[in-house]
Amino acid sequence: MSTLTQSLKSGNWRALVACFLYFDTGFTVWVMLGPLAPFISKDIAMTPAQTGFLVAVPVLGAAILRVTLGNLYQAFDGRKIALMGITLSAIPSIVLLLMPSAPSYTLLLVLGVFLGVGGASFAVALPMAGSNYPPKVQGLVLGLAAAGNIGAVLDGFMFPGLAEHYGWTRAAGAALPLLGLAALALVFWAKDRGVKSGSAPRAFTSFFITVFGLVALVLCVHAGAFGEGKAGVLLLPVLGALLAIAVLPRHYRGVLGERDTWVIMLVYSITFGGFVGMSSYVTTLLISLYSMPRIEAGLFMSLLAFLGALVRPIGGMVADRISGVRALVILLAAISAIDFVFAAWMPPQGAGITLLVLIYLCFGLGNGATFQLVPQRWQGKTGLMSGIIGAAGGIGGFYLPVIMGIAKESTGSYQMGFATFGALAGLAFLLVVALRTRWMSWALPTEIAGGAVLAGSVAHVE
């Protein structure tokens, strides 16, 4: 405990708390359609695939917007960007509160993009928190800031109960006081000490082009403009990613030509994508598989999210000592194995819940381990890389509920969905193993004689 206290005192702990609250409330807003989906379906008729698409749109919105929001952070003050993000992510709650009746499915899809701005807070909260601390504690600090994904716990506790008593449109308004609290913390406590470069006006333009471009793409997919049925939905992340990349400054696109970037992106699409995608869909999954009552399913979703968020800083601390590379080799193998066990067995409720708990623990530890590597490999580009890698995580989170919904609708079972993600986790495991030796040269650059690792050797984060 004394080591933890000393680490927190080595920087600006108030700024860290502000970043945590910003990400925490952003995450709460981001995934709130997941626990509300069973209530929404009572007012709006949806197929399993449509339900999966609805809860996946905010996930995709955050994934794509993280790229241009990370680019904006490189050029402009993080505190002001965060306050703008809070304002935009409050729009859906305000609109739903003012609606005299249930909105249309189409309007919910549009609002889902703005909910995604809350999840995009990742690209600002992490580098802004890290900028207030020295290099040797970056794994811990980034893990604590990113533990804001504990906001998903509030979703499961708050929204189902409120929706049961007051209706789901009014329940959405419960996010507004939380966003207000985060805004106050940012105003009075947040500091951004990151080095800035590039054109702020151009970065703002790129961000808003991406926001409204995503709205247009989602509406086009819903209208069948890119193919009827599932084709357009599966194509949407690709089109969104191309949009975000197109508006980035040319010199920033160079990181996309690096093999390490793509491997880390795949890893994070498994760990964080699994966490957020399952958090968006697990309520529906539990009701479908085990006939769990809606409020009970929402509460269990909160428990899973709490476990995954709680261990994320632990993943960062472990990675500070043994390297994120070694940690990820173990965790990716475990995630793949759990997915395949689920696919092969489709276990009864007790065993299924046990497996879900285990996989959430792996997701959380893996998230912390992944971002221990980023400031070492990409010094001076942590804002941009947080956005790009975070985007990959969000895209993984988009595909999870979509593919689960498609699998259920097409085959009557979730087996193919679990098998698909088990195979992807297995591929990520093999790639990290193949690159392990080279990655260790920068993952733990300082070694003492005899080969023992010198803990805390994290490169400078700008």
GROMACS .gro file of C-alpha atoms in nm:
model
  462
    1MET     CA    1   0.000   0.000   0.000
    2SER     CA    2   0.288   0.237   0.081
    3THR     CA    3   0.432   0.179  -0.267
    4LEU     CA    4   0.096   0.264  -0.424
    5THR     CA    5   0.068   0.580  -0.213
    6GLN     CA    6   0.419   0.689  -0.306
    7SER     CA    7   0.345   0.629  -0.673
    8LEU     CA    8   0.030   0.842  -0.659
    9LYS     CA    9   0.213   1.120  -0.473
   10SER     CA   10   0.483   1.130  -0.741
   11GLY     CA   11   0.243   1.322  -0.966
   12ASN     CA   12  -0.083   1.519  -0.961
   13TRP     CA   13  -0.339   1.285  -0.803
   14ARG     CA   14  -0.623   1.537  -0.843
   15ALA     CA   15  -0.569   1.543  -1.218
   16LEU     CA   16  -0.572   1.162  -1.215
   17VAL     CA   17  -0.905   1.161  -1.029
   18ALA     CA   18  -1.052   1.408  -1.279
   19CYS     CA   19  -0.939   1.190  -1.571
   20PHE     CA   20  -1.083   0.883  -1.399
   21LEU     CA   21  -1.422   1.052  -1.350
   22TYR     CA   22  -1.424   1.178  -1.708
   23PHE     CA   23  -1.365   0.830  -1.845
   24ASP     CA   24  -1.592   0.667  -1.585
   25THR     CA   25  -1.897   0.878  -1.669
   26GLY     CA   26  -1.817   0.863  -2.040
   27PHE     CA   27  -1.815   0.485  -2.017
   28THR     CA   28  -2.146   0.487  -1.827
   29VAL     CA   29  -2.310   0.685  -2.106
   30TRP     CA   30  -2.136   0.483  -2.375
   31VAL     CA   31  -2.278   0.138  -2.293
   32MET     CA   32  -2.613   0.234  -2.138
   33LEU     CA   33  -2.812   0.095  -2.432
   34GLY     CA   34  -2.695  -0.255  -2.333
   35PRO     CA   35  -2.889  -0.288  -2.004
   36LEU     CA   36  -3.174  -0.080  -2.150
   37ALA     CA   37  -3.211  -0.300  -2.461
   38PRO     CA   38  -3.458  -0.547  -2.302
   39PHE     CA   39  -3.682  -0.252  -2.210
   40ILE     CA   40  -3.642  -0.080  -2.547
   41SER     CA   41  -3.753  -0.400  -2.722
   42LYS     CA   42  -4.089  -0.375  -2.544
   43ASP     CA   43  -4.160  -0.047  -2.726
   44ILE     CA   44  -3.969  -0.105  -3.049
   45ALA     CA   45  -3.990  -0.442  -3.226
   46MET     CA   46  -3.637  -0.564  -3.304
   47THR     CA   47  -3.488  -0.888  -3.433
   48PRO     CA   48  -3.181  -1.030  -3.252
   49ALA     CA   49  -2.960  -0.886  -3.526
   50GLN     CA   50  -3.122  -0.541  -3.493
   51THR     CA   51  -3.075  -0.550  -3.116
   52GLY     CA   52  -2.709  -0.638  -3.165
   53PHE     CA   53  -2.667  -0.353  -3.414
   54LEU     CA   54  -2.835  -0.102  -3.181
   55VAL     CA   55  -2.608  -0.173  -2.884
   56ALA     CA   56  -2.306  -0.194  -3.114
   57VAL     CA   57  -2.344   0.150  -3.277
   58PRO     CA   58  -2.220   0.344  -2.968
   59VAL     CA   59  -1.928   0.102  -2.943
   60LEU     CA   60  -1.836   0.165  -3.305
   61GLY     CA   61  -1.890   0.540  -3.263
   62ALA     CA   62  -1.634   0.549  -2.981
   63ALA     CA   63  -1.396   0.327  -3.177
   64ILE     CA   64  -1.381   0.558  -3.477
   65LEU     CA   65  -1.401   0.884  -3.284
   66ARG     CA   66  -1.107   0.783  -3.065
   67VAL     CA   67  -0.880   0.823  -3.366
   68THR     CA   68  -0.971   1.184  -3.442
   69LEU     CA   69  -1.016   1.273  -3.074
   70GLY     CA   70  -0.665   1.137  -3.006
   71ASN     CA   71  -0.538   1.347  -3.295
   72LEU     CA   72  -0.715   1.650  -3.146
   73TYR     CA   73  -0.548   1.586  -2.810
   74GLN     CA   74  -0.207   1.606  -2.979
   75ALA     CA   75  -0.291   1.962  -3.089
   76PHE     CA   76  -0.514   2.115  -2.819
   77ASP     CA   77  -0.567   2.135  -2.443
   78GLY     CA   78  -0.703   1.806  -2.310
   79ARG     CA   79  -0.921   1.961  -2.040
   80LYS     CA   80  -1.116   2.171  -2.292
   81ILE     CA   81  -1.151   1.871  -2.525
   82ALA     CA   82  -1.288   1.665  -2.236
   83LEU     CA   83  -1.551   1.928  -2.152
   84MET     CA   84  -1.658   1.934  -2.516
   85GLY     CA   85  -1.686   1.556  -2.515
   86ILE     CA   86  -1.906   1.560  -2.204
   87THR     CA   87  -2.139   1.811  -2.370
   88LEU     CA   88  -2.176   1.602  -2.685
   89SER     CA   89  -2.229   1.275  -2.498
   90ALA     CA   90  -2.508   1.438  -2.290
   91ILE     CA   91  -2.718   1.506  -2.603
   92PRO     CA   92  -2.885   1.158  -2.617
   93SER     CA   93  -3.000   1.174  -2.254
   94ILE     CA   94  -3.142   1.523  -2.305
   95VAL     CA   95  -3.323   1.422  -2.625
   96LEU     CA   96  -3.474   1.108  -2.468
   97LEU     CA   97  -3.592   1.305  -2.163
   98LEU     CA   98  -3.768   1.557  -2.388
   99MET     CA   99  -3.936   1.296  -2.611
  100PRO     CA  100  -4.312   1.273  -2.544
  101SER     CA  101  -4.313   0.905  -2.648
  102ALA     CA  102  -4.073   0.628  -2.746
  103PRO     CA  103  -3.834   0.737  -3.023
  104SER     CA  104  -3.790   0.553  -3.349
  105TYR     CA  105  -3.524   0.289  -3.403
  106THR     CA  106  -3.360   0.522  -3.656
  107LEU     CA  107  -3.332   0.807  -3.405
  108LEU     CA  108  -3.179   0.569  -3.149
  109LEU     CA  109  -2.912   0.476  -3.403
  110VAL     CA  110  -2.825   0.845  -3.452
  111LEU     CA  111  -2.814   0.906  -3.077
  112GLY     CA  112  -2.592   0.599  -3.047
  113VAL     CA  113  -2.316   0.780  -3.237
  114PHE     CA  114  -2.322   1.063  -2.980
  115LEU     CA  115  -2.316   0.809  -2.696
  116GLY     CA  116  -1.995   0.692  -2.860
  117VAL     CA  117  -1.833   1.027  -2.782
  118GLY     CA  118  -1.843   0.916  -2.417
  119GLY     CA  119  -1.642   0.604  -2.497
  120ALA     CA  120  -1.400   0.809  -2.707
  121SER     CA  121  -1.294   0.983  -2.385
  122PHE     CA  122  -1.033   0.707  -2.357
  123ALA     CA  123  -0.814   0.887  -2.614
  124VAL     CA  124  -0.797   1.197  -2.393
  125ALA     CA  125  -0.829   1.066  -2.037
  126LEU     CA  126  -0.533   0.826  -2.055
  127PRO     CA  127  -0.264   1.050  -2.208
  128MET     CA  128  -0.381   1.349  -1.999
  129ALA     CA  129  -0.351   1.142  -1.680
  130GLY     CA  130  -0.012   1.007  -1.786
  131SER     CA  131   0.118   1.356  -1.860
  132ASN     CA  132   0.093   1.436  -1.488
  133TYR     CA  133   0.320   1.149  -1.374
  134PRO     CA  134   0.681   1.034  -1.421
  135PRO     CA  135   0.773   0.749  -1.657
  136LYS     CA  136   0.833   0.483  -1.392
  137VAL     CA  137   0.467   0.459  -1.285
  138GLN     CA  138   0.295   0.483  -1.625
  139GLY     CA  139   0.159   0.126  -1.615
  140LEU     CA  140  -0.010   0.191  -1.280
  141VAL     CA  141  -0.134   0.541  -1.367
  142LEU     CA  142  -0.276   0.448  -1.706
  143GLY     CA  143  -0.435   0.142  -1.549
  144LEU     CA  144  -0.602   0.356  -1.281
  145ALA     CA  145  -0.724   0.614  -1.532
  146ALA     CA  146  -0.857   0.344  -1.761
  147ALA     CA  147  -1.028   0.174  -1.467
  148GLY     CA  148  -1.292   0.433  -1.546
  149ASN     CA  149  -1.450   0.153  -1.744
  150ILE     CA  150  -1.597   0.066  -1.406
  151GLY     CA  151  -1.866   0.305  -1.528
  152ALA     CA  152  -2.029  -0.001  -1.681
  153VAL     CA  153  -2.104  -0.111  -1.325
  154LEU     CA  154  -2.331   0.190  -1.282
  155ASP     CA  155  -2.519   0.096  -1.600
  156GLY     CA  156  -2.628  -0.238  -1.464
  157PHE     CA  157  -2.720  -0.102  -1.122
  158MET     CA  158  -2.897   0.217  -1.230
  159PHE     CA  159  -3.068   0.180  -1.562
  160PRO     CA  160  -3.271  -0.145  -1.535
  161GLY     CA  161  -3.428  -0.046  -1.201
  162LEU     CA  162  -3.504   0.307  -1.317
  163ALA     CA  163  -3.643   0.179  -1.648
  164GLU     CA  164  -3.869  -0.064  -1.463
  165HIS     CA  165  -4.022   0.212  -1.251
  166TYR     CA  166  -4.007   0.524  -1.470
  167GLY     CA  167  -3.960   0.401  -1.827
  168TRP     CA  168  -3.637   0.363  -2.021
  169THR     CA  169  -3.641   0.709  -2.183
  170ARG     CA  170  -3.651   0.877  -1.842
  171ALA     CA  171  -3.395   0.634  -1.705
  172ALA     CA  172  -3.147   0.763  -1.964
  173GLY     CA  173  -3.158   1.101  -1.791
  174ALA     CA  174  -2.983   0.954  -1.486
  175ALA     CA  175  -2.655   0.997  -1.674
  176LEU     CA  176  -2.676   1.378  -1.667
  177PRO     CA  177  -2.583   1.435  -1.299
  178LEU     CA  178  -2.285   1.202  -1.342
  179LEU     CA  179  -2.165   1.394  -1.646
  180GLY     CA  180  -2.205   1.718  -1.449
  181LEU     CA  181  -1.988   1.581  -1.167
  182ALA     CA  182  -1.714   1.487  -1.415
  183ALA     CA  183  -1.732   1.833  -1.573
  184LEU     CA  184  -1.679   1.999  -1.234
  185ALA     CA  185  -1.379   1.776  -1.159
  186LEU     CA  186  -1.226   1.866  -1.495
  187VAL     CA  187  -1.277   2.240  -1.442
  188PHE     CA  188  -1.118   2.249  -1.098
  189TRP     CA  189  -0.866   1.963  -1.098
  190ALA     CA  190  -0.764   1.855  -1.446
  191LYS     CA  191  -0.425   1.954  -1.589
  192ASP     CA  192  -0.285   1.863  -1.928
  193ARG     CA  193   0.094   1.871  -1.936
  194GLY     CA  194   0.128   1.692  -2.270
  195VAL     CA  195   0.339   1.842  -2.549
  196LYS     CA  196   0.122   1.981  -2.830
  197SER     CA  197   0.190   1.996  -3.202
  198GLY     CA  198  -0.005   2.035  -3.524
  199SER     CA  199  -0.303   2.251  -3.622
  200ALA     CA  200  -0.586   2.268  -3.368
  201PRO     CA  201  -0.845   2.408  -3.617
  202ARG     CA  202  -0.770   2.127  -3.860
  203ALA     CA  203  -0.794   1.870  -3.579
  204PHE     CA  204  -1.134   2.007  -3.471
  205THR     CA  205  -1.256   1.996  -3.831
  206SER     CA  206  -1.141   1.635  -3.866
  207PHE     CA  207  -1.323   1.536  -3.546
  208PHE     CA  208  -1.658   1.686  -3.645
  209ILE     CA  209  -1.633   1.550  -4.000
  210THR     CA  210  -1.595   1.207  -3.841
  211VAL     CA  211  -1.893   1.258  -3.607
  212PHE     CA  212  -2.137   1.358  -3.877
  213GLY     CA  213  -1.984   1.121  -4.131
  214LEU     CA  214  -2.051   0.834  -3.891
  215VAL     CA  215  -2.412   0.942  -3.849
  216ALA     CA  216  -2.449   0.935  -4.229
  217LEU     CA  217  -2.283   0.593  -4.258
  218VAL     CA  218  -2.502   0.440  -3.986
  219LEU     CA  219  -2.817   0.571  -4.154
  220CYS     CA  220  -2.699   0.442  -4.493
  221VAL     CA  221  -2.637   0.096  -4.349
  222HIS     CA  222  -2.979   0.097  -4.183
  223ALA     CA  223  -3.137   0.195  -4.516
  224GLY     CA  224  -2.956  -0.089  -4.694
  225ALA     CA  225  -2.736   0.137  -4.908
  226PHE     CA  226  -2.434  -0.097  -4.869
  227GLY     CA  227  -2.622  -0.422  -4.915
  228GLU     CA  228  -2.928  -0.575  -4.760
  229GLY     CA  229  -2.917  -0.768  -4.434
  230LYS     CA  230  -2.587  -0.838  -4.263
  231ALA     CA  231  -2.343  -0.725  -4.534
  232GLY     CA  232  -2.375  -0.352  -4.467
  233VAL     CA  233  -2.349  -0.397  -4.091
  234LEU     CA  234  -2.026  -0.597  -4.121
  235LEU     CA  235  -1.886  -0.340  -4.365
  236LEU     CA  236  -1.965  -0.040  -4.144
  237PRO     CA  237  -1.649  -0.050  -3.924
  238VAL     CA  238  -1.429  -0.062  -4.233
  239LEU     CA  239  -1.599   0.242  -4.383
  240GLY     CA  240  -1.586   0.428  -4.053
  241ALA     CA  241  -1.216   0.352  -4.008
  242LEU     CA  242  -1.140   0.472  -4.362
  243LEU     CA  243  -1.325   0.795  -4.286
  244ALA     CA  244  -1.120   0.858  -3.970
  245ILE     CA  245  -0.789   0.773  -4.140
  246ALA     CA  246  -0.871   0.999  -4.436
  247VAL     CA  247  -0.900   1.308  -4.215
  248LEU     CA  248  -0.582   1.242  -4.014
  249PRO     CA  249  -0.271   1.448  -4.094
  250ARG     CA  250  -0.055   1.259  -4.340
  251HIS     CA  251   0.248   1.229  -4.109
  252TYR     CA  252   0.037   1.056  -3.843
  253ARG     CA  253  -0.076   0.786  -4.083
  254GLY     CA  254   0.279   0.652  -4.088
  255VAL     CA  255   0.218   0.450  -3.771
  256LEU     CA  256  -0.033   0.242  -3.968
  257GLY     CA  257   0.254   0.113  -4.180
  258GLU     CA  258   0.418  -0.048  -3.875
  259ARG     CA  259   0.359  -0.416  -3.799
  260ASP     CA  260   0.366  -0.353  -3.423
  261THR     CA  261   0.071  -0.114  -3.456
  262TRP     CA  262  -0.149  -0.376  -3.619
  263VAL     CA  263  -0.059  -0.650  -3.373
  264ILE     CA  264  -0.128  -0.427  -3.072
  265MET     CA  265  -0.455  -0.322  -3.236
  266LEU     CA  266  -0.557  -0.686  -3.275
  267VAL     CA  267  -0.465  -0.762  -2.913
  268TYR     CA  268  -0.669  -0.470  -2.784
  269SER     CA  269  -0.964  -0.563  -3.004
  270ILE     CA  270  -0.964  -0.893  -2.812
  271THR     CA  271  -0.913  -0.759  -2.457
  272PHE     CA  272  -1.096  -0.428  -2.453
  273GLY     CA  273  -1.324  -0.524  -2.742
  274GLY     CA  274  -1.426  -0.830  -2.545
  275PHE     CA  275  -1.487  -0.623  -2.232
  276VAL     CA  276  -1.701  -0.352  -2.387
  277GLY     CA  277  -1.872  -0.575  -2.644
  278MET     CA  278  -1.971  -0.829  -2.382
  279SER     CA  279  -2.078  -0.552  -2.144
  280SER     CA  280  -2.310  -0.424  -2.416
  281TYR     CA  281  -2.453  -0.768  -2.493
  282VAL     CA  282  -2.424  -0.986  -2.182
  283THR     CA  283  -2.763  -0.874  -2.045
  284THR     CA  284  -2.932  -0.999  -2.362
  285LEU     CA  285  -2.712  -1.312  -2.357
  286LEU     CA  286  -2.808  -1.406  -2.001
  287ILE     CA  287  -3.178  -1.352  -2.065
  288SER     CA  288  -3.163  -1.558  -2.384
  289LEU     CA  289  -2.948  -1.844  -2.251
  290TYR     CA  290  -3.070  -1.877  -1.894
  291SER     CA  291  -3.406  -1.691  -1.886
  292MET     CA  292  -3.259  -1.461  -1.621
  293PRO     CA  293  -3.494  -1.176  -1.512
  294ARG     CA  294  -3.407  -0.841  -1.670
  295ILE     CA  295  -3.308  -0.660  -1.350
  296GLU     CA  296  -3.105  -0.958  -1.226
  297ALA     CA  297  -2.927  -0.980  -1.562
  298GLY     CA  298  -2.843  -0.609  -1.542
  299LEU     CA  299  -2.701  -0.649  -1.192
  300PHE     CA  300  -2.488  -0.944  -1.301
  301MET     CA  301  -2.362  -0.739  -1.593
  302SER     CA  302  -2.253  -0.481  -1.334
  303LEU     CA  303  -2.066  -0.744  -1.134
  304LEU     CA  304  -1.879  -0.863  -1.442
  305ALA     CA  305  -1.791  -0.507  -1.545
  306PHE     CA  306  -1.674  -0.431  -1.190
  307LEU     CA  307  -1.441  -0.732  -1.189
  308GLY     CA  308  -1.294  -0.645  -1.528
  309ALA     CA  309  -1.241  -0.280  -1.434
  310LEU     CA  310  -1.105  -0.361  -1.088
  311VAL     CA  311  -0.820  -0.576  -1.217
  312ARG     CA  312  -0.714  -0.342  -1.498
  313PRO     CA  313  -0.471  -0.144  -1.276
  314ILE     CA  314  -0.339  -0.477  -1.147
  315GLY     CA  315  -0.270  -0.576  -1.507
  316GLY     CA  316  -0.070  -0.256  -1.549
  317MET     CA  317   0.125  -0.314  -1.228
  318VAL     CA  318   0.206  -0.673  -1.321
  319ALA     CA  319   0.315  -0.559  -1.667
  320ASP     CA  320   0.541  -0.294  -1.511
  321ARG     CA  321   0.728  -0.581  -1.344
  322ILE     CA  322   0.725  -0.867  -1.595
  323SER     CA  323   0.637  -0.670  -1.915
  324GLY     CA  324   0.310  -0.654  -2.100
  325VAL     CA  325   0.449  -0.904  -2.350
  326ARG     CA  326   0.478  -1.189  -2.101
  327ALA     CA  327   0.143  -1.106  -1.944
  328LEU     CA  328  -0.036  -1.100  -2.280
  329VAL     CA  329   0.098  -1.438  -2.388
  330ILE     CA  330  -0.073  -1.597  -2.088
  331LEU     CA  331  -0.393  -1.393  -2.102
  332LEU     CA  332  -0.461  -1.431  -2.475
  333ALA     CA  333  -0.421  -1.808  -2.446
  334ALA     CA  334  -0.670  -1.810  -2.158
  335ILE     CA  335  -0.926  -1.595  -2.345
  336SER     CA  336  -0.907  -1.821  -2.650
  337ALA     CA  337  -0.949  -2.135  -2.440
  338ILE     CA  338  -1.253  -1.997  -2.253
  339ASP     CA  339  -1.422  -1.890  -2.578
  340PHE     CA  340  -1.373  -2.236  -2.729
  341VAL     CA  341  -1.501  -2.409  -2.415
  342PHE     CA  342  -1.814  -2.197  -2.433
  343ALA     CA  343  -1.856  -2.273  -2.804
  344ALA     CA  344  -1.809  -2.647  -2.765
  345TRP     CA  345  -2.014  -2.692  -2.449
  346MET     CA  346  -2.267  -2.405  -2.422
  347PRO     CA  347  -2.261  -2.471  -2.047
  348PRO     CA  348  -2.547  -2.465  -1.796
  349GLN     CA  349  -2.600  -2.151  -1.591
  350GLY     CA  350  -2.355  -2.216  -1.307
  351ALA     CA  351  -2.066  -2.313  -1.531
  352GLY     CA  352  -2.153  -2.040  -1.782
  353ILE     CA  353  -2.139  -1.770  -1.515
  354THR     CA  354  -1.805  -1.906  -1.391
  355LEU     CA  355  -1.660  -1.888  -1.742
  356LEU     CA  356  -1.791  -1.534  -1.789
  357VAL     CA  357  -1.624  -1.426  -1.463
  358LEU     CA  358  -1.294  -1.580  -1.573
  359ILE     CA  359  -1.299  -1.422  -1.917
  360TYR     CA  360  -1.380  -1.078  -1.771
  361LEU     CA  361  -1.080  -1.108  -1.538
  362CYS     CA  362  -0.863  -1.188  -1.840
  363PHE     CA  363  -1.009  -0.893  -2.032
  364GLY     CA  364  -0.932  -0.651  -1.749
  365LEU     CA  365  -0.578  -0.776  -1.688
  366GLY     CA  366  -0.512  -0.777  -2.061
  367ASN     CA  367  -0.627  -0.417  -2.100
  368GLY     CA  368  -0.382  -0.300  -1.836
  369ALA     CA  369  -0.098  -0.507  -1.981
  370THR     CA  370  -0.154  -0.377  -2.334
  371PHE     CA  371  -0.130  -0.010  -2.245
  372GLN     CA  372   0.183  -0.062  -2.039
  373LEU     CA  373   0.352  -0.117  -2.376
  374VAL     CA  374   0.220   0.187  -2.564
  375PRO     CA  375   0.427   0.470  -2.407
  376GLN     CA  376   0.742   0.258  -2.444
  377ARG     CA  377   0.697   0.181  -2.811
  378TRP     CA  378   0.549   0.512  -2.931
  379GLN     CA  379   0.709   0.792  -2.733
  380GLY     CA  380   0.562   1.135  -2.807
  381LYS     CA  381   0.262   0.982  -2.985
  382THR     CA  382   0.065   0.848  -2.692
  383GLY     CA  383  -0.245   1.059  -2.766
  384LEU     CA  384  -0.259   0.946  -3.127
  385MET     CA  385  -0.176   0.584  -3.046
  386SER     CA  386  -0.430   0.577  -2.762
  387GLY     CA  387  -0.686   0.682  -3.020
  388ILE     CA  388  -0.582   0.433  -3.288
  389ILE     CA  389  -0.540   0.137  -3.053
  390GLY     CA  390  -0.853   0.235  -2.864
  391ALA     CA  391  -1.035   0.243  -3.198
  392ALA     CA  392  -0.933  -0.115  -3.263
  393GLY     CA  393  -1.067  -0.211  -2.922
  394GLY     CA  394  -1.395  -0.041  -2.998
  395ILE     CA  395  -1.424  -0.211  -3.336
  396GLY     CA  396  -1.375  -0.544  -3.163
  397GLY     CA  397  -1.648  -0.440  -2.924
  398PHE     CA  398  -1.875  -0.353  -3.217
  399TYR     CA  399  -1.832  -0.688  -3.387
  400LEU     CA  400  -1.894  -0.895  -3.073
  401PRO     CA  401  -2.266  -0.809  -3.022
  402VAL     CA  402  -2.325  -0.794  -3.396
  403ILE     CA  403  -2.178  -1.139  -3.459
  404MET     CA  404  -2.348  -1.283  -3.151
  405GLY     CA  405  -2.681  -1.151  -3.276
  406ILE     CA  406  -2.620  -1.283  -3.628
  407ALA     CA  407  -2.514  -1.624  -3.493
  408LYS     CA  408  -2.826  -1.650  -3.278
  409GLU     CA  409  -3.057  -1.540  -3.557
  410SER     CA  410  -2.895  -1.765  -3.820
  411THR     CA  411  -2.829  -2.084  -3.622
  412GLY     CA  412  -3.041  -2.052  -3.309
  413SER     CA  413  -2.725  -2.072  -3.094
  414TYR     CA  414  -2.433  -1.852  -2.986
  415GLN     CA  415  -2.175  -2.125  -3.055
  416MET     CA  416  -2.042  -1.978  -3.379
  417GLY     CA  417  -2.006  -1.638  -3.214
  418PHE     CA  418  -1.790  -1.774  -2.932
  419ALA     CA  419  -1.589  -1.987  -3.175
  420THR     CA  420  -1.516  -1.684  -3.394
  421PHE     CA  421  -1.375  -1.482  -3.107
  422GLY     CA  422  -1.184  -1.781  -2.974
  423ALA     CA  423  -1.009  -1.810  -3.310
  424LEU     CA  424  -0.922  -1.438  -3.314
  425ALA     CA  425  -0.777  -1.457  -2.961
  426GLY     CA  426  -0.574  -1.759  -3.071
  427LEU     CA  427  -0.436  -1.565  -3.368
  428ALA     CA  428  -0.338  -1.274  -3.142
  429PHE     CA  429  -0.162  -1.519  -2.908
  430LEU     CA  430   0.042  -1.667  -3.193
  431LEU     CA  431   0.146  -1.322  -3.321
  432VAL     CA  432   0.261  -1.202  -2.978
  433VAL     CA  433   0.458  -1.525  -2.930
  434ALA     CA  434   0.621  -1.480  -3.272
  435LEU     CA  435   0.723  -1.121  -3.193
  436ARG     CA  436   0.804  -1.184  -2.828
  437THR     CA  437   1.184  -1.166  -2.848
  438ARG     CA  438   1.194  -0.840  -3.043
  439TRP     CA  439   0.922  -0.678  -2.835
  440MET     CA  440   1.105  -0.755  -2.511
  441SER     CA  441   1.392  -0.531  -2.624
  442TRP     CA  442   1.171  -0.224  -2.585
  443ALA     CA  443   0.909  -0.362  -2.343
  444LEU     CA  444   1.173  -0.394  -2.069
  445PRO     CA  445   1.468  -0.197  -2.206
  446THR     CA  446   1.669  -0.195  -1.881
  447GLU     CA  447   1.788  -0.528  -1.741
  448ILE     CA  448   2.023  -0.595  -1.453
  449ALA     CA  449   2.312  -0.836  -1.480
  450GLY     CA  450   2.210  -1.199  -1.476
  451GLY     CA  451   1.891  -1.134  -1.672
  452ALA     CA  452   1.660  -1.029  -1.388
  453VAL     CA  453   1.418  -0.757  -1.488
  454LEU     CA  454   1.458  -0.414  -1.339
  455ALA     CA  455   1.102  -0.318  -1.249
  456GLY     CA  456   0.954   0.011  -1.351
  457SER     CA  457   1.168   0.075  -1.656
  458VAL     CA  458   0.911   0.257  -1.861
  459ALA     CA  459   1.017   0.497  -2.133
  460HIS     CA  460   0.927   0.865  -2.113
  461VAL     CA  461   0.571   0.958  -2.207
  462GLU     CA  462   0.536   1.295  -2.370
   0.00000   0.00000   0.00000
